[in-house]
Amino acid sequence: MSVTSPITSSVGHDTREVESVINEQDLNLGSPLTWRSLANEPSALQFLEERVLKEPLFKQQLLDYIEKSKTDKKWRAAAANAITILVRSGMQFNGADLRGIQIPMADISHGLFDLAQLQGADLSHVNLRGVWLRQANLSKAQMAGVHFGELPYLEQDDKVCQSVYSPNGKSIATGLVGGKINVYSTSTWERLWTLDGHTDEVLSVVYSSDGSQIASGSKDGTVRIWEIDTGKCRLVINGHSNNWVRTVAYSPSGDQIASASDDRTVKLWDVATGRHCHTLTGHGSCVLGMAYSLDGHKIVSCSGDRTVRLWSVETKECLHILRGHRELVWNVAYSSRGDTVASASDDHTARLWNTATGKCTHVLGHSRVVYCAVYSPKGDQVATGGMDKSVRLWDVETGTCLHTLLGHGDTINSIMYSPQGDIVVSSSHDKTVRIWDPETGVCRQKLIGHTNAVMGAVISPKGDQVASSSFDKTVRLWDVGAAKFHHENALGHRSAVWNIVRSPNGKEVATCSNDATVRMWDVETGECRHILRGHKKKVFFVAYSPQGDQIATSSHDTTVRLWNVKTGTCRHVLAEHTSEVYQIAYSPQGNQLATGSDDKTIRLWNVKTGACRLTMDGHAGMVLRVIFSPDGTQIASCGDDTAIRLWDVDIGVCTRILHGHYDTIDCILYSPSGDRLISSSCDSDVRIWNVATGKCRRVIKDHVDWVRFIKYSPNGYQFVSGSKDTSIKLWDVETGICVQTFSGHHDEIWRIVFSPKGDMIASASFDGSLRLWDVRSGECRVIQQLPVSANGVEWVQCSGIDCLATTCGDGSVRMWEVTEEDGRYGLRLRWSSMNNALVVTGAIVQDVQGLSQYNKQLLEQRGAVGEPTDP
C-alpha cells in the first residue's frame, strides 16, 4: 500500500517506522505495533487513524492483531495499539465478540462498545474515559489500573449551590440549598463534617488562606465562621438585619472578613472576635458581589444600583464610583495585578475599569445578560459568560475578544481558570461542564453526567481535578489531567442538536444544532454524508422538500438557506427577514417555502429561484410556527401574540384569526383531511378548531403546564400531547376524550413520534430518557437513559428493522434498533455519531478482577451489575 502523508521527523516520530506499519502485508512480530506503545503519541495516532479510513487492508490488519491477542499474549501490545487506532478512527464495536482480547495500556476513551462481549479480556491500565459500555459483558475481565477519568460522585441531601477546595487541596466544602455545608477529605473522600447552623440556602463558602477555617454567608442573613479541625461553629455574625448575605471573603492577611448583603452594605468583621469593624455604605440597592484586591488594601463591590464601587480598607472611604452600566451588576473581580477590575451586568456587557482613575477602559459585549467575569492568574486575560451560552476570552490591555467559546446549550453559571492558567472550566444550566484551552479556544473535554443544572465548577489547587456542583444533589469529581490531549470524533455536532427529520425516502436523517451546522446521516451506517456550513449562528429548524431533493434550514442569523441534498451545496440564501427565523415549511407540492420569524412576519418563497413571493404581516409578536394545509391552499401561523392566523396562499391575505389561547402558542397541526386544526400553548390548553368557521370546537384542559408538542397518529383518528408537566396523553380527535395517559418521565417532554403502525409511541424528554410506550395498554416497554437531555426522536427503518434516531443536548445523534423477543422490548445501539459520557448501565462486572475500591463504587453508582472480586 502507498503512504501519501507520512509523519515527518519534525514532530518527533520515526517516519519510517510508522510507514512500515502501513506497508505490512501480514501480521509481523517485528512491527513497531508489537513493541512500541502509541497511546501517548497523538501525531502518530492521527496519521494511522487517517490511514484506517483510506486503506481497508490496514483496517483488517488491525482487527487481525486484536483477534490474535485472544489466544497469544505476544500480540497484546499490537492489539492494544490496534484497538486504540480503530477507536480513534471512529470504528464502533457494538455487539462485537471481544472475549479474551488482551489490550493492556490501550486508550479506548470515548469508544462505543454497546452489548460487547468482553468476558475474560485483559483491560489492565486501559484508558476508559467516557467509554460506552452499556450492557457489555465484562465478566472475569482483568481491570487493574483502569482509568475512567472520574471518581464516584458525592451524593448530597439537597441541591448543591457551590463547592470550594481548601488552599492546600486536602479538603472540599459544599454549600447546599437547605443551609448545610458538607466537608470532605480529598484523600479518602469521606465526609469529615456536616456544618449545620444556617437556616436557609448557603450563598457563599470560602476557606481562610491557611485552610483552618471556613466562612459562609446565607439567605438567613448570617455569616458563620467554622473550625475545620472540629467542625464546630466558632462565630455567628448577625449584622445584616436578616437580609441575604450574598458574598463573604477573607482578607489576604486572614484577619478580616468582608460580607456583602441585600441590605445595601459591605461590612467588615474581625475574624478572631467577630467584632464589627466598619460598614461601607453608599450603594442604593442590594450588593451582589464583592472582592478584595490581592494586597488587601482595597475592596471592590457591585450592586443592583448599576454601579461598581472601590473602597479603601484602611480609611473605609469610597475611592471611586464606577458608572456606566445601564442595568444591575452581578459580579466583580480584581485582577492579580491590582490595576483593573472587571464587572458583569444585566445590560449585556462586562466592563474593565482602571482602579487608579476609576475610568472604564473597555466595554466587552455579549448578546444577553452577563453573569460571570473572572481574570486569568496572570491578569492579562478576562473570561466572561452568561445567558447567551458563550464564554468569551478578552485581552485586558486592548479589550479585544481573543476567542468566543461556543458549545454550551444554556446559561453559563460559572467560569474559572486553573491556577496555572492553562485551562478554563465553565459550568452551565445545560447540565454539562466544559474544559477549554484558553490559548486556542478549543474545547478539550465535555464532562457529562449531571442530570440537572450545574451551578458551579472549581479546579483543585494542583489543577488536575474538577469538582462540579449541581441541582441534581451531587458533586461530581473529574480527572482533567489528560484533558489537553482529548481526541474527539470530528463528525459529531459540537453543541446541542434540537431538530431531527427523516428524508422522504427514509434513507437518511438530517439534524441541526446550536453549532450552526446541519448534518445529513446515512441511517444504515451512520456515515455523515454532508456537513452543511454557512449559517453564522445556531440553526433552529431543518426540513426536506416533499421530493427529497432539497433541504431548507432556518437560523438565528436571520436567514434561511436552501441546499442541494445530493451535493450538499447551498443553492439560495433567503435573507429578507430582519430577525431570527424560527420555523419553515414546504408546501405539499414542494414548489414553495413558508418561513416564520421573530420579525413578526411570514414570508412565502419560490424554492427554485429563491425569490420572496409574498410577505404576510399581522402578528403582533414573533411567529413560532407556520404550516401548510394538506391541499396547499392555506397557511396557518402562530406565536407569542396568542392568536392563530389563517392565510390564503395565493394572495397572502389573512382570512381568519382564531382567538382563545391566552399565552404563547408554539404548536399547531392540520388534520389529515384539513378540516380541523389542533393547537397547544404555554397556557396548558389544547384546542381543536373548525378550519372553515374558525370556531373552537373543543378546549382540553387536562395538562397543568405548557403543552410543548402535539402529533397526529398515522390513521388521523387520535393525537398525542406532551407537556412540561412531564405527562403524555392520547386523545380521541372526534370526542376530545383522553383515552390514555403515559406517565413516567421526570421532566418536560421535548418530542413524541408514532411508530408507522401507530401501535407504539416513542418520547424524548429533558430528563435524559428515551421511552417506548404501548399505545393500547399505556405500558412503558423500554426506558433508555441517555447521558444528557433527549431533544429529538424520529422513527426510521434500517434494513427493514424498526429503529429510533435520537438527538441529545451533547450534540450526539444515535440510531437504535427496536428489538422484541417473547413480548419483551429492548433497544440495541446501531451507531452513534459520538460519545462523551461514561455509560456502563447494565454492564456485567461479575468476578471482574483488579478494580480499585473507587472504581467499584463508580461502576455501582452508574448502574453496572454483578460483584467484582476484591483487590
CSV table of C-alpha atoms in Angstrom, one decimal, residues 78-492:
chain,number,residue,atom,x,y,z
A,78,ALA,CA,0.0,-4.8,18.9
A,79,ALA,CA,-3.7,-5.4,19.8
A,80,ALA,CA,-3.6,-2.5,22.3
A,81,ASN,CA,-2.2,-0.2,19.6
A,82,ALA,CA,-4.7,-1.6,17.0
A,83,ILE,CA,-7.8,-1.0,19.1
A,84,THR,CA,-6.6,2.4,20.1
A,85,ILE,CA,-6.2,3.4,16.4
A,86,LEU,CA,-9.5,1.9,15.4
A,87,VAL,CA,-11.5,3.6,18.2
A,88,ARG,CA,-9.9,7.0,17.3
A,89,SER,CA,-10.8,6.4,13.7
A,90,GLY,CA,-14.5,6.2,14.7
A,91,MET,CA,-14.9,2.4,14.4
A,92,GLN,CA,-17.7,1.2,16.8
A,93,PHE,CA,-17.6,-2.2,18.5
A,94,ASN,CA,-21.3,-2.5,19.3
A,95,GLY,CA,-22.2,-6.2,19.9
A,96,ALA,CA,-18.7,-7.3,19.0
A,97,ASP,CA,-17.2,-10.6,20.2
A,98,LEU,CA,-14.1,-9.4,22.1
A,99,ARG,CA,-13.9,-12.3,24.5
A,100,GLY,CA,-10.4,-12.8,25.8
A,101,ILE,CA,-8.8,-9.9,24.0
A,102,GLN,CA,-5.6,-8.7,25.6
A,103,ILE,CA,-5.1,-4.9,25.2
A,104,PRO,CA,-3.3,-3.7,28.3
A,105,MET,CA,-2.4,0.1,28.2
A,106,ALA,CA,-4.8,0.7,25.3
A,107,ASP,CA,-6.7,4.0,25.0
A,108,ILE,CA,-10.3,3.3,24.1
A,109,SER,CA,-11.6,6.5,25.6
A,110,HIS,CA,-15.0,7.6,24.1
A,111,GLY,CA,-15.3,4.3,22.3
A,112,LEU,CA,-18.6,2.6,21.7
A,113,PHE,CA,-18.9,-1.0,23.0
A,114,ASP,CA,-22.7,-1.4,23.4
A,115,LEU,CA,-23.6,-5.0,24.2
A,116,ALA,CA,-19.9,-6.0,23.5
A,117,GLN,CA,-18.7,-9.4,24.8
A,118,LEU,CA,-15.6,-8.7,26.8
A,119,GLN,CA,-15.6,-11.7,29.1
A,120,GLY,CA,-12.1,-12.6,30.3
A,121,ALA,CA,-10.5,-9.7,28.5
A,122,ASP,CA,-7.2,-8.2,29.8
A,123,LEU,CA,-8.0,-4.5,30.2
A,124,SER,CA,-5.3,-3.7,32.6
A,125,HIS,CA,-4.4,0.0,32.8
A,126,VAL,CA,-6.7,0.8,29.8
A,127,ASN,CA,-8.0,4.4,29.5
A,128,LEU,CA,-11.8,4.1,29.7
A,129,ARG,CA,-12.6,7.8,30.0
A,130,GLY,CA,-16.1,8.5,28.6
A,131,VAL,CA,-16.4,4.9,27.2
A,132,TRP,CA,-19.8,3.5,26.2
A,133,LEU,CA,-20.2,0.0,27.8
A,134,ARG,CA,-24.0,-0.2,28.1
A,135,GLN,CA,-24.9,-3.9,28.8
A,136,ALA,CA,-21.4,-5.0,27.9
A,137,ASN,CA,-20.3,-8.3,29.5
A,138,LEU,CA,-17.1,-7.8,31.4
A,139,SER,CA,-17.3,-11.0,33.5
A,140,LYS,CA,-13.9,-12.1,34.8
A,141,ALA,CA,-12.1,-9.3,32.9
A,142,GLN,CA,-8.8,-8.1,34.3
A,143,MET,CA,-9.3,-4.3,35.1
A,144,ALA,CA,-6.4,-3.4,37.4
A,145,GLY,CA,-5.4,0.2,37.0
A,146,VAL,CA,-8.2,1.1,34.5
A,147,HIS,CA,-8.8,4.8,34.3
A,148,PHE,CA,-12.4,6.1,34.0
A,149,GLY,CA,-11.5,9.8,34.2
A,150,GLU,CA,-13.8,10.4,37.2
A,151,LEU,CA,-14.3,9.3,40.7
A,152,PRO,CA,-17.6,8.3,42.4
A,153,TYR,CA,-19.8,11.3,42.9
A,154,LEU,CA,-20.6,12.8,46.3
A,155,GLU,CA,-24.3,12.4,47.0
A,156,GLN,CA,-25.8,15.2,48.9
A,157,ASP,CA,-29.1,15.7,50.8
A,158,ASP,CA,-30.1,18.8,48.9
A,159,LYS,CA,-29.4,20.8,45.8
A,160,VAL,CA,-25.7,21.9,45.7
A,161,CYS,CA,-25.1,25.7,45.2
A,162,GLN,CA,-21.3,25.6,45.1
A,163,SER,CA,-18.2,23.8,46.1
A,164,VAL,CA,-14.7,25.1,47.1
A,165,TYR,CA,-11.4,23.4,47.6
A,166,SER,CA,-9.2,24.3,50.5
A,167,PRO,CA,-6.0,26.2,49.6
A,168,ASN,CA,-3.9,23.1,50.1
A,169,GLY,CA,-6.4,20.9,48.3
A,170,LYS,CA,-6.8,18.5,51.2
A,171,SER,CA,-10.5,19.1,51.7
A,172,ILE,CA,-13.5,20.4,49.8
A,173,ALA,CA,-16.7,22.1,51.1
A,174,THR,CA,-20.1,22.0,49.5
A,175,GLY,CA,-22.8,24.6,50.2
A,176,LEU,CA,-26.4,23.3,50.0
A,177,VAL,CA,-29.8,25.0,49.3
A,178,GLY,CA,-31.1,23.8,52.6
A,179,GLY,CA,-28.4,25.6,54.6
A,180,LYS,CA,-25.9,22.8,55.4
A,181,ILE,CA,-22.3,22.7,54.4
A,182,ASN,CA,-20.5,19.3,53.9
A,183,VAL,CA,-16.7,19.0,54.2
A,184,TYR,CA,-14.8,16.1,52.7
A,185,SER,CA,-11.3,14.8,52.8
A,186,THR,CA,-9.9,14.7,49.2
A,187,SER,CA,-7.6,11.8,50.1
A,188,THR,CA,-10.3,9.4,51.2
A,189,TRP,CA,-13.5,11.2,50.0
A,190,GLU,CA,-15.0,10.5,53.4
A,191,ARG,CA,-17.3,13.2,54.9
A,192,LEU,CA,-15.4,14.9,57.7
A,193,TRP,CA,-18.2,17.2,58.9
A,194,THR,CA,-21.6,18.5,58.2
A,195,LEU,CA,-21.7,22.1,59.3
A,196,ASP,CA,-25.3,22.6,60.4
A,197,GLY,CA,-26.4,26.0,61.5
A,198,HIS,CA,-27.7,28.1,58.6
A,199,THR,CA,-31.5,28.0,58.3
A,200,ASP,CA,-31.6,28.9,54.6
A,201,GLU,CA,-29.6,28.5,51.4
A,202,VAL,CA,-25.9,28.9,51.6
A,203,LEU,CA,-24.9,31.6,49.0
A,204,SER,CA,-21.2,31.8,49.7
A,205,VAL,CA,-18.5,29.5,51.1
A,206,VAL,CA,-14.8,30.4,51.4
A,207,TYR,CA,-11.7,29.0,53.1
A,208,SER,CA,-9.3,31.1,55.1
A,209,SER,CA,-5.8,31.4,53.4
A,210,ASP,CA,-4.3,28.8,55.8
A,211,GLY,CA,-7.2,26.4,55.3
A,212,SER,CA,-8.1,26.2,59.1
A,213,GLN,CA,-11.4,27.9,58.8
A,214,ILE,CA,-14.5,28.3,56.6
A,215,ALA,CA,-16.6,31.4,56.4
A,216,SER,CA,-20.1,31.1,55.0
A,217,GLY,CA,-22.9,33.5,54.1
A,218,SER,CA,-26.6,32.6,53.8
A,219,LYS,CA,-30.0,33.8,52.8
A,220,ASP,CA,-30.8,33.6,56.6
A,221,GLY,CA,-28.9,36.9,57.0
A,222,THR,CA,-25.9,35.5,59.0
A,223,VAL,CA,-22.2,35.0,58.5
A,224,ARG,CA,-20.7,31.9,60.2
A,225,ILE,CA,-17.1,31.0,60.9
A,226,TRP,CA,-16.3,27.3,61.3
A,227,GLU,CA,-13.3,25.5,62.5
A,228,ILE,CA,-12.1,22.7,60.1
A,229,ASP,CA,-10.4,20.7,62.8
A,230,THR,CA,-13.5,20.2,64.9
A,231,GLY,CA,-16.4,21.1,62.6
A,232,LYS,CA,-17.7,23.5,65.2
A,233,CYS,CA,-19.2,26.9,64.5
A,234,ARG,CA,-16.9,29.4,66.2
A,235,LEU,CA,-18.8,32.5,65.5
A,236,VAL,CA,-22.3,33.5,64.3
A,237,ILE,CA,-22.3,37.1,63.0
A,238,ASN,CA,-25.7,38.8,62.9
A,239,GLY,CA,-25.2,42.2,61.4
A,240,HIS,CA,-27.2,42.4,58.2
A,241,SER,CA,-30.7,42.6,59.7
A,242,ASN,CA,-31.8,39.3,58.3
A,243,ASN,CA,-31.1,40.4,54.7
A,244,TRP,CA,-29.4,37.8,52.4
A,245,VAL,CA,-25.6,37.6,52.7
A,246,ARG,CA,-24.6,37.3,49.0
A,247,THR,CA,-20.8,37.0,49.3
A,248,VAL,CA,-18.2,36.6,52.0
A,249,ALA,CA,-14.4,36.9,51.6
A,250,TYR,CA,-11.3,36.7,53.8
A,251,SER,CA,-8.8,39.4,53.5
A,252,PRO,CA,-5.5,38.2,52.1
A,253,SER,CA,-3.9,38.5,55.6
A,254,GLY,CA,-6.7,36.4,57.0
A,255,ASP,CA,-7.6,38.7,60.0
A,256,GLN,CA,-10.7,40.2,58.5
A,257,ILE,CA,-13.8,39.1,56.7
A,258,ALA,CA,-16.0,41.2,54.4
A,259,SER,CA,-19.6,40.4,53.8
A,260,ALA,CA,-21.9,41.8,51.1
A,261,SER,CA,-25.6,41.9,51.6
A,262,ASP,CA,-29.0,42.8,50.3
A,263,ASP,CA,-29.1,45.5,53.0
A,264,ARG,CA,-27.0,47.6,50.5
A,265,THR,CA,-23.9,47.4,52.6
A,266,VAL,CA,-20.5,45.7,52.8
A,267,LYS,CA,-19.5,45.0,56.4
A,268,LEU,CA,-16.0,44.3,57.7
A,269,TRP,CA,-15.5,41.9,60.7
A,270,ASP,CA,-12.6,40.9,62.9
A,271,VAL,CA,-12.0,37.1,62.4
A,272,ALA,CA,-10.8,36.5,65.9
A,273,THR,CA,-13.6,38.1,67.8
A,274,GLY,CA,-16.4,38.6,65.3
A,275,ARG,CA,-16.4,42.3,66.2
A,276,HIS,CA,-17.9,44.6,63.6
A,277,CYS,CA,-15.1,46.9,62.3
A,278,HIS,CA,-16.9,49.0,59.8
A,279,THR,CA,-19.8,49.3,57.3
A,280,LEU,CA,-19.2,50.5,53.8
A,281,THR,CA,-22.3,52.4,52.8
A,282,GLY,CA,-23.3,54.1,49.6
A,283,HIS,CA,-24.9,51.6,47.3
A,284,GLY,CA,-28.5,52.3,46.6
A,285,SER,CA,-29.6,48.7,46.2
A,286,CYS,CA,-28.5,45.2,47.2
A,287,VAL,CA,-24.8,44.4,47.0
A,288,LEU,CA,-24.5,41.4,44.7
A,289,GLY,CA,-20.7,40.9,44.6
A,290,MET,CA,-17.5,41.9,46.3
A,291,ALA,CA,-13.8,41.1,46.3
A,292,TYR,CA,-10.5,42.1,48.0
A,293,SER,CA,-7.5,43.3,46.0
A,294,LEU,CA,-4.6,40.9,46.1
A,295,ASP,CA,-2.7,43.1,48.5
A,296,GLY,CA,-5.8,43.5,50.7
A,297,HIS,CA,-5.7,47.3,50.6
A,298,LYS,CA,-8.9,47.7,48.6
A,299,ILE,CA,-12.4,46.2,48.1
A,300,VAL,CA,-14.5,46.3,45.0
A,301,SER,CA,-18.3,45.9,45.2
A,302,CYS,CA,-21.1,45.8,42.7
A,303,SER,CA,-24.8,46.4,43.1
A,304,GLY,CA,-28.3,46.4,41.8
A,305,ASP,CA,-28.0,50.2,41.6
A,306,ARG,CA,-25.9,49.7,38.4
A,307,THR,CA,-22.6,50.9,39.9
A,308,VAL,CA,-19.3,49.4,40.9
A,309,ARG,CA,-17.5,51.0,43.9
A,310,LEU,CA,-13.9,50.9,45.0
A,311,TRP,CA,-13.2,51.2,48.7
A,312,SER,CA,-10.1,51.8,50.8
A,313,VAL,CA,-9.9,49.1,53.5
A,314,GLU,CA,-7.7,51.3,55.7
A,315,THR,CA,-9.7,54.6,55.5
A,316,LYS,CA,-13.0,53.0,54.7
A,317,GLU,CA,-13.7,55.7,52.2
A,318,CYS,CA,-15.2,55.2,48.7
A,319,LEU,CA,-12.3,55.9,46.3
A,320,HIS,CA,-14.3,55.7,43.1
A,321,ILE,CA,-17.9,55.2,41.9
A,322,LEU,CA,-17.7,53.4,38.6
A,323,ARG,CA,-20.7,54.4,36.5
A,324,GLY,CA,-21.5,53.1,33.0
A,325,HIS,CA,-23.6,50.0,33.3
A,326,ARG,CA,-27.2,50.5,32.4
A,327,GLU,CA,-28.6,47.6,34.5
A,328,LEU,CA,-27.7,45.8,37.7
A,329,VAL,CA,-24.2,44.4,38.1
A,330,TRP,CA,-24.0,40.8,39.1
A,331,ASN,CA,-20.3,40.1,39.6
A,332,VAL,CA,-16.9,41.8,40.1
A,333,ALA,CA,-13.3,40.6,40.1
A,334,TYR,CA,-10.0,42.1,40.9
A,335,SER,CA,-7.0,41.4,38.7
A,336,SER,CA,-3.9,39.9,40.2
A,337,ARG,CA,-2.0,43.0,39.1
A,338,GLY,CA,-4.4,45.2,41.0
A,339,ASP,CA,-4.6,47.8,38.3
A,340,THR,CA,-8.0,46.8,36.9
A,341,VAL,CA,-11.3,45.3,38.0
A,342,ALA,CA,-13.9,43.6,35.8
A,343,SER,CA,-17.7,43.7,36.2
A,344,ALA,CA,-20.6,41.7,34.7
A,345,SER,CA,-24.0,43.1,34.1
A,346,ASP,CA,-27.6,42.6,33.1
A,347,ASP,CA,-27.0,45.2,30.3
A,348,HIS,CA,-25.4,42.5,28.2
A,349,THR,CA,-21.8,43.8,28.8
A,350,ALA,CA,-18.8,43.3,31.0
A,351,ARG,CA,-16.6,46.3,31.7
A,352,LEU,CA,-13.0,46.7,32.6
A,353,TRP,CA,-12.1,49.6,34.9
A,354,ASN,CA,-8.8,51.3,35.8
A,355,THR,CA,-8.5,51.2,39.6
A,356,ALA,CA,-6.3,54.3,39.8
A,357,THR,CA,-8.6,56.6,37.8
A,358,GLY,CA,-12.0,54.9,38.1
A,359,LYS,CA,-12.4,55.1,34.3
A,360,CYS,CA,-13.9,52.4,32.1
A,361,THR,CA,-11.1,51.2,29.8
A,362,HIS,CA,-13.1,48.6,27.8
A,363,VAL,CA,-16.7,47.5,27.2
A,364,LEU,CA,-16.9,43.8,26.5
A,365,GLY,CA,-20.1,42.9,24.6
A,366,HIS,CA,-22.4,39.9,24.8
A,367,SER,CA,-25.8,39.4,23.3
A,368,ARG,CA,-27.6,38.7,26.6
A,369,VAL,CA,-27.1,39.1,30.4
A,370,VAL,CA,-23.5,38.6,31.6
A,371,TYR,CA,-23.3,36.8,35.0
A,372,CYS,CA,-19.5,35.9,35.2
A,373,ALA,CA,-16.3,37.9,34.8
A,374,VAL,CA,-13.0,36.3,36.0
A,375,TYR,CA,-9.3,37.0,35.5
A,376,SER,CA,-6.6,34.7,34.4
A,377,PRO,CA,-3.9,34.1,37.1
A,378,LYS,CA,-1.5,36.5,35.3
A,379,GLY,CA,-4.2,39.1,35.0
A,380,ASP,CA,-3.7,39.6,31.3
A,381,GLN,CA,-6.9,37.9,30.2
A,382,VAL,CA,-10.5,38.0,31.4
A,383,ALA,CA,-13.3,35.4,30.8
A,384,THR,CA,-17.0,36.4,30.7
A,385,GLY,CA,-20.2,34.4,30.2
A,386,GLY,CA,-23.9,34.4,30.8
A,387,MET,CA,-27.3,33.9,29.2
A,388,ASP,CA,-26.0,33.9,25.6
A,389,LYS,CA,-24.5,30.5,26.3
A,390,SER,CA,-21.0,31.6,25.2
A,391,VAL,CA,-17.8,32.1,27.1
A,392,ARG,CA,-15.6,34.9,25.8
A,393,LEU,CA,-11.9,35.4,26.4
A,394,TRP,CA,-10.6,39.0,26.2
A,395,ASP,CA,-7.3,40.7,26.2
A,396,VAL,CA,-7.2,43.0,29.2
A,397,GLU,CA,-4.9,45.6,27.7
A,398,THR,CA,-6.7,46.0,24.3
A,399,GLY,CA,-10.2,44.8,25.1
A,400,THR,CA,-10.0,42.5,22.1
A,401,CYS,CA,-12.1,39.3,22.1
A,402,LEU,CA,-9.5,36.6,21.7
A,403,HIS,CA,-11.9,33.7,21.5
A,404,THR,CA,-15.6,33.0,21.7
A,405,LEU,CA,-16.1,29.6,23.2
A,406,LEU,CA,-19.3,28.0,21.8
A,407,GLY,CA,-20.8,24.7,22.8
A,408,HIS,CA,-22.9,25.1,25.9
A,409,GLY,CA,-26.6,24.8,25.3
A,410,ASP,CA,-27.9,27.1,28.1
A,411,THR,CA,-26.8,29.8,30.5
A,412,ILE,CA,-23.2,29.9,31.8
A,413,ASN,CA,-23.3,29.7,35.6
A,414,SER,CA,-19.6,29.8,36.4
A,415,ILE,CA,-16.1,30.2,34.9
A,416,MET,CA,-12.7,29.5,36.4
A,417,TYR,CA,-9.1,29.5,35.3
A,418,SER,CA,-6.8,26.8,36.6
A,419,PRO,CA,-4.1,28.0,38.9
A,420,GLN,CA,-1.6,27.5,36.1
A,421,GLY,CA,-3.8,29.4,33.6
A,422,ASP,CA,-3.6,26.6,31.1
A,423,ILE,CA,-7.3,25.6,31.1
A,424,VAL,CA,-10.7,27.4,31.6
A,425,VAL,CA,-13.6,25.5,33.1
A,426,SER,CA,-17.2,26.5,32.6
A,427,SER,CA,-20.4,25.1,34.0
A,428,SER,CA,-23.9,25.6,32.6
A,429,HIS,CA,-27.6,25.1,33.1
A,430,ASP,CA,-27.3,22.6,30.2
A,431,LYS,CA,-26.1,20.0,32.8
A,432,THR,CA,-22.5,19.9,31.5
A,433,VAL,CA,-19.0,21.2,32.3
A,434,ARG,CA,-16.6,22.1,29.6
A,435,ILE,CA,-12.8,22.4,29.7
A,436,TRP,CA,-11.3,24.9,27.2
A,437,ASP,CA,-7.8,25.7,26.0
A,438,PRO,CA,-7.5,29.5,26.5
A,439,GLU,CA,-4.7,29.7,24.0
A,440,THR,CA,-6.6,28.1,21.1
A,441,GLY,CA,-10.2,28.4,22.2
A,442,VAL,CA,-10.7,24.7,21.6
A,443,CYS,CA,-13.0,22.6,23.9
A,444,ARG,CA,-10.7,19.9,25.3
A,445,GLN,CA,-13.4,18.0,27.2
A,446,LYS,CA,-17.1,17.8,27.8
A,447,LEU,CA,-17.9,16.5,31.2
A,448,ILE,CA,-21.3,14.8,31.1
A,449,GLY,CA,-23.2,13.0,33.8
A,450,HIS,CA,-25.2,15.5,35.8
A,451,THR,CA,-28.9,15.3,35.5
A,452,ASN,CA,-29.8,18.9,36.4
A,453,ALA,CA,-28.2,22.3,36.1
A,454,VAL,CA,-24.5,22.6,37.1
A,455,MET,CA,-24.3,25.7,39.2
A,456,GLY,CA,-20.5,25.8,39.6
A,457,ALA,CA,-17.3,24.0,38.8
A,458,VAL,CA,-14.0,24.5,40.6
A,459,ILE,CA,-10.4,23.4,39.9
A,460,SER,CA,-8.2,21.8,42.5
A,461,PRO,CA,-5.1,23.8,43.6
A,462,LYS,CA,-2.9,21.4,41.6
A,463,GLY,CA,-5.1,21.9,38.5
A,464,ASP,CA,-5.6,18.1,38.0
A,465,GLN,CA,-9.2,17.7,39.2
A,466,VAL,CA,-12.5,19.5,38.7
A,467,ALA,CA,-15.4,19.3,41.2
A,468,SER,CA,-18.9,20.3,39.8
A,469,SER,CA,-21.9,21.2,41.9
A,470,SER,CA,-25.4,20.5,40.6
A,471,PHE,CA,-29.0,20.8,41.5
A,472,ASP,CA,-29.2,17.1,41.0
A,473,LYS,CA,-27.9,16.8,44.6
A,474,THR,CA,-24.4,15.6,43.6
A,475,VAL,CA,-20.9,16.8,43.4
A,476,ARG,CA,-19.0,15.1,40.6
A,477,LEU,CA,-15.3,14.7,40.6
A,478,TRP,CA,-13.4,14.7,37.3
A,479,ASP,CA,-9.8,13.9,36.4
A,480,VAL,CA,-8.7,16.6,33.9
A,481,GLY,CA,-5.0,15.6,33.7
A,482,ALA,CA,-5.4,14.3,30.2
A,483,ALA,CA,-7.9,16.9,29.0
A,484,LYS,CA,-5.3,18.7,26.9
A,485,PHE,CA,-4.8,15.5,24.8
A,486,HIS,CA,-8.5,14.7,24.4
A,487,HIS,CA,-9.4,13.4,20.9
A,488,GLU,CA,-12.9,13.9,19.6
A,489,ASN,CA,-14.7,12.5,16.6
A,490,ALA,CA,-14.9,15.3,14.0
A,491,LEU,CA,-18.2,14.1,12.6
A,492,GLY,CA,-20.3,14.9,15.7
